[in-house]
Every structure is written in C-alpha cells, then in structure tokens.
Short mmCIF file of C-alpha atoms in Angstrom, two decimals:
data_model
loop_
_atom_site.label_atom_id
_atom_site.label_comp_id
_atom_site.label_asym_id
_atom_site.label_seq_id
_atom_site.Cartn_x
_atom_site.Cartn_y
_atom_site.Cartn_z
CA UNK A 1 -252.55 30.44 -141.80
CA UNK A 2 -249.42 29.78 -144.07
CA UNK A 3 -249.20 26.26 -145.63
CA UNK A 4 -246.47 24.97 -148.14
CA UNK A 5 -246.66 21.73 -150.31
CA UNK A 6 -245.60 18.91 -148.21
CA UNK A 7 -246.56 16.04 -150.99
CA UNK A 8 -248.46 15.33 -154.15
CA UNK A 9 -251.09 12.42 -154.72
CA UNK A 10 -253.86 11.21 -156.37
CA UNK A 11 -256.85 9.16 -156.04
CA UNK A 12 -256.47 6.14 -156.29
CA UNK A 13 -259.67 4.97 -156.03
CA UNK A 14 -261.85 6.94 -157.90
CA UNK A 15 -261.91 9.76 -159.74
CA UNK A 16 -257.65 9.47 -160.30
CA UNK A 17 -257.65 13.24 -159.88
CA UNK A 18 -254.63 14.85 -158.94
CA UNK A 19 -254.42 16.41 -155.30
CA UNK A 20 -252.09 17.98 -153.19
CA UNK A 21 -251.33 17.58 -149.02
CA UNK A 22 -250.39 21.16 -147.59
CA UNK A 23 -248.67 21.20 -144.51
CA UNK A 24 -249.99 23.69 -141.95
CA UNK A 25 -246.75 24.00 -139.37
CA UNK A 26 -248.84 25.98 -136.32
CA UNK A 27 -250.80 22.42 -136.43
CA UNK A 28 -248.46 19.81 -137.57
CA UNK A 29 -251.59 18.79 -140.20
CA UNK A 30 -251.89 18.28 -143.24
CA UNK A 31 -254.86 19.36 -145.61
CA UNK A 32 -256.14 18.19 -148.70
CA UNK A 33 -255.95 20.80 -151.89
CA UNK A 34 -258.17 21.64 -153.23
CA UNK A 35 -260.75 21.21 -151.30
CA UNK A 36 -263.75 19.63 -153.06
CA UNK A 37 -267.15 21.97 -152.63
CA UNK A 38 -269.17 20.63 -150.00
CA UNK A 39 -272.03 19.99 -152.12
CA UNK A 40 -269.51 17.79 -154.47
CA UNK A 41 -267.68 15.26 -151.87
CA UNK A 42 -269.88 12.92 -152.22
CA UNK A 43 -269.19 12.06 -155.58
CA UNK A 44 -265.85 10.97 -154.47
CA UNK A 45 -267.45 8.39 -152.41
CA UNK A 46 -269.55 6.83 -155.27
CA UNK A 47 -268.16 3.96 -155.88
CA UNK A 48 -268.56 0.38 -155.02
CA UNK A 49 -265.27 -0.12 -153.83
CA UNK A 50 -265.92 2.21 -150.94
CA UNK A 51 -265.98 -0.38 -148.34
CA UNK A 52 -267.32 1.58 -144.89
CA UNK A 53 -270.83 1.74 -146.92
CA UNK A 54 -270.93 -2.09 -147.65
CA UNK A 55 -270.99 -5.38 -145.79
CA UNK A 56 -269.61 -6.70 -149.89
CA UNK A 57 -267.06 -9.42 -149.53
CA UNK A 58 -266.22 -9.56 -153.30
CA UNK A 59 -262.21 -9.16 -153.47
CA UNK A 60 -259.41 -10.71 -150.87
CA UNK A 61 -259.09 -7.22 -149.71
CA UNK A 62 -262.56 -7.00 -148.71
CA UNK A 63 -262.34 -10.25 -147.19
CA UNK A 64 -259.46 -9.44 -144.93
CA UNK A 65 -261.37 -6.09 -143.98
CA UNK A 66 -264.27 -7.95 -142.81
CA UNK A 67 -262.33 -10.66 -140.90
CA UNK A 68 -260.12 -8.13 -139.08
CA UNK A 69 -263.48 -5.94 -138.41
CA UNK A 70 -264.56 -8.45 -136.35
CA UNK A 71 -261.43 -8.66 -133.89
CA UNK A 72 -261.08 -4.93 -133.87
CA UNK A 73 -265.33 -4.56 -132.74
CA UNK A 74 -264.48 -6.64 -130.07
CA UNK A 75 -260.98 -4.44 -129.33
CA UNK A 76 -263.46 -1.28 -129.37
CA UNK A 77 -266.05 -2.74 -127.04
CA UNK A 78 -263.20 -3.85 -124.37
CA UNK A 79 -262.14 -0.48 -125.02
CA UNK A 80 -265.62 1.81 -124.28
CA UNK A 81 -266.11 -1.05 -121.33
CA UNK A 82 -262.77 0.28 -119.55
CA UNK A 83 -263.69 3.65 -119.64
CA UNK A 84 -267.25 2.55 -118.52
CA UNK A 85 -269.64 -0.23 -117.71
CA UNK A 86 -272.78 1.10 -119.24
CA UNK A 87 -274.57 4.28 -120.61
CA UNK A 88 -275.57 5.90 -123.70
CA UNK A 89 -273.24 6.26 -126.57
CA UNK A 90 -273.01 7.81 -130.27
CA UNK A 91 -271.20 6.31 -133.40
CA UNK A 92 -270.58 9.44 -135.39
CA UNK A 93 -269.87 8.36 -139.06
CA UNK A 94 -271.31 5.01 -137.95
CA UNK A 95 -271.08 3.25 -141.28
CA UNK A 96 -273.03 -0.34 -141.87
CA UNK A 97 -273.68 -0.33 -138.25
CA UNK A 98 -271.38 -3.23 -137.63
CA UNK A 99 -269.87 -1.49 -134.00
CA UNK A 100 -273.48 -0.82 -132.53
CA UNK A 101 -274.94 -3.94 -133.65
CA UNK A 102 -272.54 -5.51 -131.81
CA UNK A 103 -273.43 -4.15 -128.44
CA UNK A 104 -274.18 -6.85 -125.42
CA UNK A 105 -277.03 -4.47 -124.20
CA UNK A 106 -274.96 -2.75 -121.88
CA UNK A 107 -275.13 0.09 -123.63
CA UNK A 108 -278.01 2.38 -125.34
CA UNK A 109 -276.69 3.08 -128.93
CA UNK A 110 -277.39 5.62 -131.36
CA UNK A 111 -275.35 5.89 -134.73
CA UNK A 112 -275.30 8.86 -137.55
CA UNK A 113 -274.46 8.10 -140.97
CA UNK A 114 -275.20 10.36 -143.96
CA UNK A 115 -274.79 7.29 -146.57
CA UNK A 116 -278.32 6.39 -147.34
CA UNK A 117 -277.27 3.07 -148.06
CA UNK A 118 -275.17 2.57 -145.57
CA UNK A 119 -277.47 3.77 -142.85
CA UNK A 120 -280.10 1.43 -144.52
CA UNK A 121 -278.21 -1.89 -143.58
CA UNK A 122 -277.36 -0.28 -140.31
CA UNK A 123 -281.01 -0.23 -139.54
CA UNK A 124 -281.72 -3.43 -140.82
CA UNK A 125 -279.18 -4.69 -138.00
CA UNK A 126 -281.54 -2.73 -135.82
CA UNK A 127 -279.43 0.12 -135.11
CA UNK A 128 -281.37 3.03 -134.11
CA UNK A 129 -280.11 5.74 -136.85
CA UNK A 130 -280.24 9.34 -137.99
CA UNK A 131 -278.76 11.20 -141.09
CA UNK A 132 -277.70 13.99 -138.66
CA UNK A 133 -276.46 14.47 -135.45
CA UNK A 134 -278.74 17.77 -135.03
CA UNK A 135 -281.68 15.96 -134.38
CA UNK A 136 -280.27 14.77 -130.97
CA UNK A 137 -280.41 16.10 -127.92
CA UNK A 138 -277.41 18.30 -125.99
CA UNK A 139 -275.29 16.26 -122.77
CA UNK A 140 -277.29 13.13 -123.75
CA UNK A 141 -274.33 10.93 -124.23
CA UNK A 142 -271.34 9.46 -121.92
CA UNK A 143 -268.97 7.90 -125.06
CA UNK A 144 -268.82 9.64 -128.37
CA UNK A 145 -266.80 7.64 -130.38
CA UNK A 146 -265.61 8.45 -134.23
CA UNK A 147 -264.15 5.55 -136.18
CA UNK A 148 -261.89 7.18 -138.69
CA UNK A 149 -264.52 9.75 -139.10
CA UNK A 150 -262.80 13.45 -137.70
CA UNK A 151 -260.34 12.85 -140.96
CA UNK A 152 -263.83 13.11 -143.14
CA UNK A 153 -265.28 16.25 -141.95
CA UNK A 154 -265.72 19.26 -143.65
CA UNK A 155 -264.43 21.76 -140.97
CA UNK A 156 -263.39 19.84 -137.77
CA UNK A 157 -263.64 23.21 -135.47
CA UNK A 158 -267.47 23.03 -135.91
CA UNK A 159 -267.75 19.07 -135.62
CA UNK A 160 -265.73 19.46 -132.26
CA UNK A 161 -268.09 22.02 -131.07
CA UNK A 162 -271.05 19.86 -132.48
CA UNK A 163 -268.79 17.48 -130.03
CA UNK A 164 -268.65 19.19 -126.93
CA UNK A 165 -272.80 20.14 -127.50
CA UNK A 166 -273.92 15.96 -127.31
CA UNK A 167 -271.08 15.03 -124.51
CA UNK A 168 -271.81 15.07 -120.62
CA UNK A 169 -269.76 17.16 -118.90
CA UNK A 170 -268.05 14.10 -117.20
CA UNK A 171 -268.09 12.01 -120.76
CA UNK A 172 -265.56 10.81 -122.80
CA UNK A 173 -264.72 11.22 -126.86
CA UNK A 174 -262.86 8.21 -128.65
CA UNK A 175 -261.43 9.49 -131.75
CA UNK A 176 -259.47 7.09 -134.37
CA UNK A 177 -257.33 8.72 -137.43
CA UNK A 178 -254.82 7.56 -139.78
CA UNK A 179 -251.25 9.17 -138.39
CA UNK A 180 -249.32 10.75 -141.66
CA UNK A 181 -246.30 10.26 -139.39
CA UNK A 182 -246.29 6.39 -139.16
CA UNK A 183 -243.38 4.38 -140.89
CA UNK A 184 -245.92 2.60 -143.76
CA UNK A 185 -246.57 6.34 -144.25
CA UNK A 186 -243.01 7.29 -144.82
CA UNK A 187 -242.50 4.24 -147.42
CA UNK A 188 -245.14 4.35 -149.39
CA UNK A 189 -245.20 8.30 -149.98
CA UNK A 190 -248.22 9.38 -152.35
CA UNK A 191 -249.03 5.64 -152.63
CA UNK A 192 -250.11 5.79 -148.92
CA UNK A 193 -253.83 4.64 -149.14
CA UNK A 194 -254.70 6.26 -145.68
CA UNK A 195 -254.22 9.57 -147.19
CA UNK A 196 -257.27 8.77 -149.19
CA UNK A 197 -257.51 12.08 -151.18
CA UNK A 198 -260.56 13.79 -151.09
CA UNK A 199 -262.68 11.89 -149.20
CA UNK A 200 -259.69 12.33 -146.76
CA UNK A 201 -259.70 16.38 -146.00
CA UNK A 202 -257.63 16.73 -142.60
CA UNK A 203 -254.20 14.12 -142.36
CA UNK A 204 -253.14 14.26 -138.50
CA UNK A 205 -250.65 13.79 -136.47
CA UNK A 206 -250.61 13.62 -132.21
CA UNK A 207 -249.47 17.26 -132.28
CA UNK A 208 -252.21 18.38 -134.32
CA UNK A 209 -255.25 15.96 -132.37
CA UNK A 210 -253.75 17.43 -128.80
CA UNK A 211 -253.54 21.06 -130.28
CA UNK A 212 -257.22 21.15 -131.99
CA UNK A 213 -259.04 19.26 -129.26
CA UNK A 214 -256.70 21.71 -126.58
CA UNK A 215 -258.61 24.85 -127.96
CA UNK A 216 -261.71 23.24 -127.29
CA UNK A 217 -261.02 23.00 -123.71
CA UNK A 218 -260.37 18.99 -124.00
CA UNK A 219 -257.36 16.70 -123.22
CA UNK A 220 -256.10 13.43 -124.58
CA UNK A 221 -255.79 11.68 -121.68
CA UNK A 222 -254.55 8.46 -124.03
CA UNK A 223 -252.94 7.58 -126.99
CA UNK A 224 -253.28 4.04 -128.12
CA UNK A 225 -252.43 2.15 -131.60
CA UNK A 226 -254.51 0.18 -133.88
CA UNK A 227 -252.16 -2.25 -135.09
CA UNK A 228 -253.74 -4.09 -137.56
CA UNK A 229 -254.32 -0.85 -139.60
CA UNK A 230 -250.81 -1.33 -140.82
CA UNK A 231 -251.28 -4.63 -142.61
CA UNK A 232 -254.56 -3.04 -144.15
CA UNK A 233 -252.77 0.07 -145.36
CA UNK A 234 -249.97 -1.53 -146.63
CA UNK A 235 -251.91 -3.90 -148.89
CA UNK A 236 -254.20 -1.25 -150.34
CA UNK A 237 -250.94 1.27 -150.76
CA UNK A 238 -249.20 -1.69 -152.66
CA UNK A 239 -252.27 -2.11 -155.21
CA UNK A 240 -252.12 1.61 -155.67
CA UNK A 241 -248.04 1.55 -156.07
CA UNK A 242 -247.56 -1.88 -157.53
CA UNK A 243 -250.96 -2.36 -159.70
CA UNK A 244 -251.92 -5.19 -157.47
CA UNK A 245 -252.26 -6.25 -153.44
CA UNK A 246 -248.74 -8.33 -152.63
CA UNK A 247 -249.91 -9.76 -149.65
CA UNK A 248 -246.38 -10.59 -148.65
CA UNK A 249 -245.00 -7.92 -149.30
CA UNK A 250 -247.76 -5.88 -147.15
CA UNK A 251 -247.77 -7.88 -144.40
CA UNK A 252 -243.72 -7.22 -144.29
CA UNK A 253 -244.08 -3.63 -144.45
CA UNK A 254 -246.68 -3.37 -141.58
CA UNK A 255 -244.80 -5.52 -139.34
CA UNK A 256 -241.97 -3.15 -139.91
CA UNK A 257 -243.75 -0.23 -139.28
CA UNK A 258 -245.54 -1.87 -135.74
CA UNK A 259 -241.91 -2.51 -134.89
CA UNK A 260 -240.50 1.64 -135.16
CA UNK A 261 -244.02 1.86 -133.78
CA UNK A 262 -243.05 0.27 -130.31
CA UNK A 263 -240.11 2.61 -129.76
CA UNK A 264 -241.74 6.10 -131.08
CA UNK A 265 -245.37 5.48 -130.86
CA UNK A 266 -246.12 6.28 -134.15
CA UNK A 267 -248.45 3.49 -135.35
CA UNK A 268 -250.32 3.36 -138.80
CA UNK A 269 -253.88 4.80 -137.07
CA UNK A 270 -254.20 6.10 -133.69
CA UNK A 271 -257.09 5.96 -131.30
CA UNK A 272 -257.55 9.19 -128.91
CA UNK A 273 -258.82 9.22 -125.95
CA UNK A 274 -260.17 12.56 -124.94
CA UNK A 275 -262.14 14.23 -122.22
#
C-alpha cells in the first residue's frame, strides 16, 4: 500500500525522537514511521508522566485528568447501560482499572492490561485482571469496549479478529480514538499531543474506523464525540508548542474546535459504536 508524508513530529514526552505520520489514502489513516520493534515500544512508555498507568496527581495537568475521568466514567457507564442493562463485559487496554471499578454490579467485568503496574492497582481496586486477552474464553462477552486503546496496537487487523473471537454474535464493540481530522488537530500541527508518537502507531479518522471494522464484517452503527478531550489535548499540545500548559489559552482552543465540531462532526476523540 502506497503512503506519502503527510506531517513530521516528535515526542514530546519522552524519548524527543523524531517521527514521521504517513498517510495511507485507500484508508484515510495515518501511521507512525518508523515503526518501533515490537519488543522495543515499551520503552516509549517508561516514564512517569505516562498517566493511563498511574492514579499520580502530581502536576495541574494530572489533576484536571483525574477530575474529568470521573465525569467521563460516569458518561461511559450511561453509555454501555443504553446499549444494555447487564452482562459480561471486557476493558481491553484497561489501564488503573478506574472504568471497571466503577461498575454498580450490573455488570460482570474483566479488564486486560499489559502494564504490570498498572494492572497491579487495577487489582487492588478488585478488578479481576489478565496480562492477555488469550487466556479468555471465545463469545464470552456482550460489550467490548477499548478506551483509546485500537490507536496502541501493534497490527489492528489481528486485534479486530482477536475482537470478533471474545464478542457474542449479537454483542457490541465500543471503540474510542483520537480523530487526526478534528480542528485542535489542524491548529496545533506536530504539536498535537493526541498524535502521541510512538506509543501512538495508527492516527484515524471515521473513514478509516468504518473501512477497517467494514472488512471485518462489522458496522458503526454510531458515531459520538468526547468533548472534553479537546480541552485535554489542547493543554498538553500547548506545553509541547509553548514550553508550558496556558490554561486559557487551551480551554479557548477546545471550545473552538467543539464549536466546527457541531456542524462537521469532527470532534477531538471519537467514540464508535460497532456491531
């Protein structure tokens, strides 16, 4: 498949290595280059600032993550509870088990997470855990739901069919992703934080979620934002642009960008619903 150069970045956060974003037209997606070895991502993740594998609430940054985690927990549970009252569902990438520990009882969780540390004070919260999703059993689970996850993956053809193996026939996959095509996206160029080079491999758009998924024999049956992601973005994109997090000047630009957002749907992250 033919790709050209469609940006050049860094990251940020860090090793500062220089990356580039290759644009793959078939898809509409973008791809990180070069691609780190398998057996080498995770070095790109060691870091304390890495703030899916920590509950830390050190900087205002992390502070602001943590207070709009809670409201968007409760956004995600409404969510899974509209689609269905009760069953058995799997956090894929499940992090510090914040989502599953948050369940009413409704629901019989399970959450993966290859971060020994995370997974650690995931089980501490009493989330049942495992570092793999092979060790579970095939149909077994109504909701599969990935959290800005699919964007981490290695090869996302094999995680879909790894997918399609744990869903019921009749179940459902929620899928969130940064969208490369969003307005904060546009402004901030390079400096966009949600590109997040490496750890970051696959940057998608709706064309390129709806195509992927489409081979597998699924369908996004909804497309809905995740608003606050823009306010996060921004502030991270303006300590990587600026040298430090102007809150006002974030908060501006992902305001703006909800606003375009409301008249062509393309909002900072995007949450797929897909069956």
């Amino acid at each position: 498949m033919s790709t050209t150069t469609y940006l050049k970045t860094n990251d940020f956060s860090v090793s500062q290595e220089d990356f580039e974003l290759r644009y793959e037209a078939e898809l509409d997606l973008l791809s990180t280059f070069p691609k780190p070895d398998l057996d080498k991502l995770g070095q790109y993740y060691a870091s304390e600032d890495y703030i899916s594998h920590t509950d830390s609430k050190r900087t205002l940054v992390e502070r602001l993550y943590h207070t709009v985690r809670k409201i968007a927990i409760k956004d995600k549970w409404d969510l899974v509870k509209n689609i269905k009252a009760r069953g058995r569902l799997l956090d894929l990438g499940a992090g510090t088990g914040n989502f599953l520990a948050s369940n009413d009882g409704r629901w019989d969780v399970v959450g993966v997470e290859p971060n020994d540390s995370a997974r650690e004070i995931a089980q501490e919260k009493g989330v049942p855990m495992y570092v793999d999703s092979a060790q579970l059993a095939d149909h077994s689970f109504d909701i599969i739901t990935m959290w800005h996850v699919l964007e981490h993956v290695w090869d996302y053809d094999s995680q879909i069919i790894e997918l399609k193996r744990l869903l019921k026939p009749d179940g459902h996959l929620i899928i969130a992703v940064p969208n490369y095509k969003s307005d904060d996206a546009s402004y901030y160029g390079k400096f966009w934080a949600a590109y997040d080079v490496p750890r970051h491999l696959w940057h998608f758009s709706q064309t390129s979620i709806k195509t992927i998924f489409g081979r597998h024999g699924y369908q996004v049956s909804k497309v809905l934002p995740m608003k606050f992601d823009a306010f996060y973005v921004s502030l991270l994109s303006e300590k990587y642009k600026n040298g430090n997090s102007n809150m006002f000047k974030a908060m501006i630009r992902g305001l703006k960008s909800n606003l375009k957002a409301k008249k062509t749907g393309e909002y900072s992250s995007l949450i797929y619903i897909i069956n």
